[in-house]
Coordinates of C-alpha atoms in Angstrom, one line a residue:
X1 CA 156.3 -91.7 -29.4
X2 CA 159.1 -90.8 -27.4
X3 CA 160.5 -87.4 -25.5
X4 CA 161.8 -85.8 -28.5
X5 CA 158.7 -86.4 -31.0
X6 CA 156.0 -85.5 -28.1
X7 CA 159.2 -82.2 -27.9
X8 CA 158.8 -81.3 -31.3
X9 CA 154.6 -81.8 -31.2
X10 CA 154.1 -79.8 -28.6
X11 CA 156.4 -76.9 -29.8
X12 CA 154.6 -76.6 -33.6
X13 CA 151.4 -77.0 -31.4
X14 CA 152.5 -73.6 -29.2
X15 CA 153.3 -72.4 -33.2
X16 CA 149.8 -73.2 -34.3
X17 CA 148.5 -71.4 -31.8
X18 CA 150.2 -68.0 -31.5
X19 CA 150.4 -67.9 -35.3
X20 CA 146.7 -69.5 -36.5
X21 CA 144.8 -66.5 -35.1
X22 CA 147.2 -64.0 -35.7
X23 CA 147.6 -64.6 -39.6
X24 CA 143.8 -64.9 -40.1
X25 CA 143.5 -61.3 -38.7
X26 CA 145.9 -60.0 -41.4
X27 CA 144.6 -62.1 -44.4
X28 CA 141.3 -61.1 -43.7
X29 CA 141.7 -57.6 -43.0
X30 CA 144.0 -57.6 -46.2
X31 CA 140.9 -58.7 -48.0
X32 CA 139.0 -56.2 -46.6
X33 CA 141.3 -53.7 -47.9
X34 CA 141.8 -54.8 -51.4
X35 CA 138.1 -54.9 -51.6
X36 CA 137.7 -51.3 -50.9
X37 CA 140.3 -50.7 -53.4
X38 CA 138.7 -52.6 -56.0
X39 CA 135.2 -51.2 -55.1
X40 CA 136.5 -47.5 -55.4
X41 CA 137.1 -46.7 -59.0
X42 CA 138.6 -43.4 -57.7
X43 CA 141.5 -45.6 -56.3
X44 CA 142.6 -47.3 -59.4
X45 CA 145.1 -45.1 -59.8
X46 CA 149.3 -46.1 -59.4
X47 CA 150.1 -44.9 -55.8
X48 CA 147.5 -46.8 -54.7
X49 CA 148.6 -50.2 -57.4
X50 CA 152.3 -50.1 -55.2
X51 CA 149.7 -50.0 -52.1
X52 CA 147.4 -52.8 -53.8
X53 CA 151.3 -54.7 -54.5
X54 CA 152.2 -54.2 -50.5
X55 CA 148.5 -55.6 -49.4
X56 CA 149.6 -58.6 -51.8
X57 CA 152.4 -59.2 -50.4
X58 CA 151.5 -58.7 -46.7
X59 CA 149.1 -61.3 -47.2
X60 CA 151.3 -63.8 -48.3
X61 CA 153.6 -63.0 -45.4
X62 CA 150.3 -63.6 -43.4
X63 CA 149.8 -67.0 -45.1
X64 CA 153.6 -68.1 -44.8
X65 CA 153.5 -66.7 -40.7
X66 CA 152.9 -70.4 -39.2
X67 CA 155.7 -71.6 -41.1
X68 CA 158.6 -68.9 -40.3
X69 CA 158.9 -70.2 -36.6
X70 CA 158.9 -73.4 -37.8
X71 CA 162.0 -72.7 -39.0
X72 CA 163.8 -73.1 -36.1
X73 CA 162.4 -76.5 -35.3
X74 CA 164.8 -79.2 -36.2
X75 CA 162.7 -82.1 -38.7
X76 CA 163.4 -84.3 -40.8
X77 CA 162.4 -83.6 -44.3
X78 CA 164.0 -84.5 -47.7
X79 CA 166.4 -81.5 -49.6
X80 CA 164.1 -80.2 -51.8
X81 CA 161.3 -80.1 -49.3
X82 CA 163.7 -78.4 -46.7
X83 CA 164.4 -75.9 -49.3
X84 CA 160.7 -75.2 -50.2
X85 CA 160.4 -74.4 -46.4
X86 CA 163.0 -72.3 -45.9
X87 CA 163.1 -70.3 -48.9
X88 CA 159.3 -69.2 -49.9
X89 CA 158.9 -67.6 -47.0
X90 CA 161.8 -66.0 -46.6
X91 CA 160.7 -64.8 -50.4
X92 CA 157.4 -63.7 -48.8
X93 CA 159.0 -61.9 -46.2
X94 CA 161.7 -60.0 -48.3
X95 CA 159.4 -59.0 -50.8
X96 CA 156.9 -57.5 -48.4
X97 CA 160.1 -55.5 -47.0
X98 CA 160.5 -54.3 -50.7
X99 CA 157.4 -53.1 -51.5
X100 CA 156.9 -51.6 -47.7
X101 CA 159.7 -49.3 -48.9
X102 CA 158.8 -48.7 -51.9
X103 CA 155.3 -47.2 -50.7
X104 CA 157.0 -45.3 -47.9
X105 CA 159.2 -43.6 -50.8
X106 CA 156.2 -43.1 -53.1
X107 CA 154.5 -41.4 -50.3
X108 CA 157.8 -39.8 -49.1
X109 CA 158.5 -38.2 -52.4
X110 CA 155.0 -36.3 -52.7
X111 CA 155.4 -34.5 -49.5
X112 CA 159.1 -34.0 -50.1
X113 CA 159.4 -32.6 -53.2
X114 CA 155.4 -32.4 -54.8
X115 CA 156.8 -30.8 -58.3
X116 CA 158.8 -33.9 -59.2
X117 CA 155.7 -36.3 -57.8
X118 CA 153.9 -36.8 -61.1
X119 CA 156.9 -37.0 -63.2
X120 CA 158.4 -40.1 -61.2
X121 CA 160.0 -42.7 -62.8
X122 CA 157.9 -45.3 -60.9
X123 CA 154.7 -43.9 -62.1
X124 CA 155.7 -43.5 -66.2
X125 CA 156.9 -47.9 -65.6
X126 CA 155.1 -49.1 -63.1
X127 CA 155.6 -52.6 -64.5
X128 CA 159.5 -52.6 -64.2
X129 CA 159.1 -50.6 -60.5
X130 CA 156.5 -53.6 -59.3
X131 CA 159.3 -56.1 -61.1
X132 CA 161.8 -54.2 -58.6
X133 CA 159.8 -55.0 -55.8
X134 CA 159.3 -58.8 -56.6
X135 CA 162.5 -60.1 -59.2
X136 CA 165.3 -59.2 -56.5
X137 CA 163.7 -60.9 -53.1
X138 CA 163.2 -63.7 -54.9
X139 CA 166.7 -63.9 -56.4
X140 CA 168.4 -63.7 -53.1
X141 CA 166.0 -65.9 -51.5
X142 CA 166.2 -68.7 -54.1
X143 CA 170.2 -68.0 -53.1
X144 CA 170.7 -71.5 -51.0
X145 CA 169.1 -73.6 -53.4
X146 CA 172.1 -72.8 -56.2
X147 CA 174.2 -74.5 -53.8
X148 CA 175.1 -71.4 -50.8
X149 CA 173.9 -73.8 -48.2
X150 CA 175.4 -75.8 -45.3
X151 CA 173.6 -79.1 -46.4
X152 CA 177.0 -81.4 -46.4
X153 CA 178.0 -79.6 -43.5
X154 CA 178.2 -80.9 -40.2
X155 CA 174.7 -81.6 -39.3
X156 CA 173.6 -78.5 -36.8
X157 CA 171.7 -78.2 -33.3
X158 CA 172.3 -81.9 -32.6
X159 CA 170.1 -82.7 -35.0
X160 CA 170.7 -86.2 -35.0
X161 CA 171.7 -86.6 -31.0
X162 CA 170.0 -89.6 -30.8
X163 CA 171.7 -91.3 -33.5
X164 CA 171.9 -94.7 -31.3
X165 CA 168.2 -94.5 -30.6
X166 CA 167.4 -94.7 -34.5
X167 CA 166.7 -97.7 -36.4
X168 CA 170.0 -98.8 -39.1
X169 CA 167.2 -97.8 -41.8
X170 CA 167.5 -94.8 -41.2
X171 CA 168.8 -91.7 -43.2
X172 CA 169.9 -89.1 -40.2
X173 CA 174.0 -89.4 -40.2
X174 CA 176.5 -87.1 -40.1
X175 CA 176.7 -86.2 -43.4
X176 CA 173.7 -86.1 -46.1
X177 CA 170.7 -86.2 -43.3
X178 CA 167.3 -85.8 -43.7
X179 CA 167.7 -83.5 -40.7
X180 CA 165.8 -80.0 -41.9
X181 CA 167.4 -76.8 -39.9
X182 CA 167.8 -73.6 -41.0
X183 CA 171.9 -74.1 -40.3
X184 CA 171.8 -76.5 -42.9
X185 CA 169.8 -73.9 -45.3
X186 CA 170.9 -70.6 -44.4
X187 CA 175.4 -69.7 -43.7
X188 CA 176.0 -67.6 -41.3
X189 CA 177.8 -65.1 -43.8
X190 CA 173.8 -65.5 -45.9
X191 CA 172.0 -64.4 -42.5
X192 CA 174.4 -61.5 -41.8
X193 CA 174.2 -60.1 -45.3
X194 CA 170.4 -60.3 -45.3
X195 CA 170.2 -59.2 -41.5
X196 CA 172.5 -55.8 -41.9
X197 CA 172.7 -55.8 -45.9
X198 CA 168.8 -55.6 -46.5
X199 CA 166.5 -55.9 -43.3
X200 CA 168.2 -53.3 -41.1
X201 CA 168.6 -50.7 -43.9
X202 CA 165.3 -51.1 -44.9
X203 CA 164.0 -50.4 -42.0
X204 CA 165.9 -47.8 -41.2
X205 CA 165.5 -45.9 -44.5
X206 CA 161.8 -46.6 -43.4
X207 CA 162.5 -44.6 -40.5
X208 CA 164.3 -42.0 -41.8
X209 CA 161.7 -40.6 -44.4
X210 CA 158.3 -41.3 -41.4
X211 CA 160.6 -38.5 -39.3
X212 CA 161.6 -36.7 -42.2
X213 CA 158.1 -36.1 -43.0
X214 CA 156.8 -35.6 -39.6
X215 CA 160.0 -32.4 -39.4
X216 CA 158.4 -31.4 -42.8
X217 CA 155.1 -31.0 -41.4
X218 CA 156.2 -29.5 -38.2
X219 CA 157.6 -26.7 -40.4
X220 CA 154.6 -26.3 -42.4
X221 CA 152.3 -26.3 -39.4
X222 CA 154.5 -23.2 -37.9
X223 CA 154.2 -21.4 -41.4
X224 CA 150.5 -21.8 -41.3
X225 CA 150.1 -20.3 -37.5
X226 CA 152.4 -17.4 -38.5
X227 CA 150.9 -16.5 -41.4
X228 CA 147.3 -16.7 -39.6
X229 CA 148.5 -14.6 -36.4
X230 CA 150.0 -12.0 -38.9
X231 CA 146.8 -11.6 -40.6
X232 CA 144.9 -11.6 -37.1
X233 CA 147.1 -9.7 -36.0
X234 CA 147.1 -11.3 -32.2
X235 CA 150.1 -12.5 -30.6
X236 CA 148.5 -15.4 -28.7
X237 CA 147.5 -18.9 -30.3
X238 CA 143.9 -18.9 -31.6
X239 CA 141.9 -21.9 -30.7
X240 CA 142.4 -23.0 -34.9
X241 CA 146.3 -23.1 -34.3
X242 CA 145.7 -25.4 -30.9
X243 CA 143.8 -28.0 -33.3
X244 CA 146.3 -27.9 -35.5
X245 CA 149.0 -28.4 -32.9
X246 CA 147.1 -31.1 -30.9
X247 CA 146.5 -33.0 -34.9
X248 CA 150.4 -32.8 -35.2
X249 CA 150.8 -34.3 -31.6
X250 CA 148.2 -36.6 -31.9
X251 CA 150.0 -37.6 -34.7
X252 CA 153.5 -38.4 -34.1
X253 CA 152.1 -40.0 -30.9
X254 CA 150.2 -42.5 -33.7
X255 CA 153.6 -42.7 -35.6
X256 CA 155.9 -43.1 -32.2
X257 CA 153.4 -45.9 -30.9
X258 CA 153.0 -47.7 -34.5
X259 CA 156.2 -47.9 -34.8
X260 CA 157.0 -49.3 -31.0
X261 CA 154.3 -51.6 -31.3
X262 CA 155.0 -53.2 -35.0
X263 CA 158.8 -52.2 -35.4
X264 CA 160.5 -53.0 -31.9
X265 CA 159.6 -56.3 -31.1
X266 CA 161.2 -57.7 -34.4
X267 CA 163.7 -56.0 -34.4
X268 CA 164.5 -57.2 -30.6
X269 CA 164.0 -61.0 -32.2
X270 CA 166.5 -60.3 -34.7
X271 CA 169.3 -59.1 -32.8
X272 CA 168.4 -61.7 -30.0
X273 CA 168.7 -64.1 -32.7
X274 CA 171.9 -62.8 -34.0
X275 CA 173.7 -62.4 -30.8
X276 CA 172.5 -66.3 -30.6
X277 CA 174.0 -67.1 -33.8
X278 CA 176.7 -65.8 -33.2
X279 CA 177.6 -67.2 -29.3
X280 CA 176.4 -70.4 -30.9
X281 CA 175.0 -71.6 -28.1
X282 CA 171.5 -73.0 -27.2
X283 CA 168.4 -70.9 -26.2
X284 CA 164.6 -71.8 -25.2
X285 CA 162.6 -73.4 -28.0
X286 CA 159.6 -71.4 -26.3
X287 CA 161.6 -68.2 -26.5
X288 CA 162.4 -68.8 -30.0
X289 CA 159.0 -68.8 -31.0
X290 CA 157.2 -66.2 -28.9
X291 CA 160.1 -63.8 -29.8
X292 CA 159.4 -64.9 -34.1
X293 CA 155.8 -64.9 -33.8
X294 CA 155.2 -61.6 -32.1
X295 CA 158.2 -60.2 -34.1
X296 CA 156.9 -60.9 -37.5
X297 CA 153.4 -61.0 -37.0
X298 CA 153.8 -57.5 -35.4
X299 CA 155.9 -56.0 -38.1
X300 CA 153.3 -57.3 -40.9
X301 CA 150.4 -54.9 -38.8
X302 CA 151.9 -51.8 -40.4
X303 CA 150.1 -52.2 -44.0
X304 CA 147.4 -52.6 -41.7
X305 CA 147.7 -49.1 -39.7
X306 CA 148.0 -47.5 -43.6
X307 CA 145.6 -48.8 -44.8
X308 CA 142.9 -48.7 -42.0
X309 CA 143.1 -45.5 -41.3
X310 CA 142.5 -44.4 -44.8
X311 CA 138.4 -44.2 -44.9
X312 CA 138.6 -44.6 -48.6
X313 CA 139.9 -48.0 -48.3
X314 CA 137.4 -49.1 -45.5
X315 CA 134.5 -47.4 -46.8
X316 CA 133.0 -50.2 -48.9
X317 CA 133.6 -52.7 -45.8
X318 CA 131.8 -50.5 -43.6
X319 CA 128.8 -49.5 -46.3
X320 CA 128.1 -53.9 -46.9
X321 CA 128.5 -53.7 -42.7
X322 CA 125.6 -51.9 -42.4
X323 CA 123.8 -53.3 -44.9
X324 CA 124.1 -56.6 -42.8
X325 CA 123.2 -55.3 -39.7
X326 CA 119.9 -53.4 -41.0
X327 CA 119.0 -56.8 -42.8
X328 CA 119.5 -58.5 -39.2
X329 CA 117.5 -56.0 -37.6
X330 CA 114.5 -56.1 -40.0
X331 CA 114.5 -59.7 -39.7
X332 CA 114.7 -59.6 -35.7
X333 CA 111.8 -57.0 -36.2
X334 CA 110.3 -59.4 -38.2
X335 CA 110.5 -62.3 -36.3
X336 CA 108.9 -60.2 -33.0
X337 CA 106.1 -58.8 -35.0
X338 CA 105.3 -62.8 -36.1
X339 CA 105.0 -63.5 -32.1

């Protein structure tokens, strides 16, 4: 095994060491929430169906998580295998993002315009809404497979820089090689369009809707406090008002921490990648692996935060855990009594 093969293997091991535990946690947490929605018939309604679609997309992203950082490595693969290894994870990621925007929009309308909420087009045409969040990501991610790629162009990232060490029968040459690199699958224009035309606007829309909801909540809280003071005829804030303000403050802190922990790492990773793509310079593969794993992984945690914060979603899992714990305790007590 030569030096390049050892380096590639070590980078792959680093990717699996970071992503496999994270991916497993994401998949199991999504399964717990999906089980909670499935077991509670009161949750069988259109809003929760949208959230269920988001959980499925998030679980698929968790499955694809180990393969996303592998896009940054240069490997020898056939054209079809290389396209599949890049197109399919990208489709799952975009589908996850579209589902996340749809869930935020549905809840945003519920708060901003509650009178129009039940008459939303997405409630009346749920299959159409489901098609909108899954079909466009598939179509866009599949564009490189229909010819918009750099497969016949120059070999990127010195993928075949050690050609002199290859055997005469090797297929690795300047054009039409078996060397698989993300730059051979995704042209620069495709990457710019996805980042600044799809991903970044979606994140900004989610952030804008969340900020708008917090502003509306703050206004409603002030109205409640004003009404409470007019009834009590007092100028000092009562204990109930202080509790409401404290609850709102906790909500703002939770939203801010969630954004910092889940979105900021991905935004840093995205813009660092774009910066190096524009400068066309090489950078540490270890840095790229760590940034990609933490960036994509942290973003995939967003639906879990939304789901685990709802006790209705986690109640069946909690009841099952209590039953298993009680059964284990009874078994331990019977064993102690036997001795």
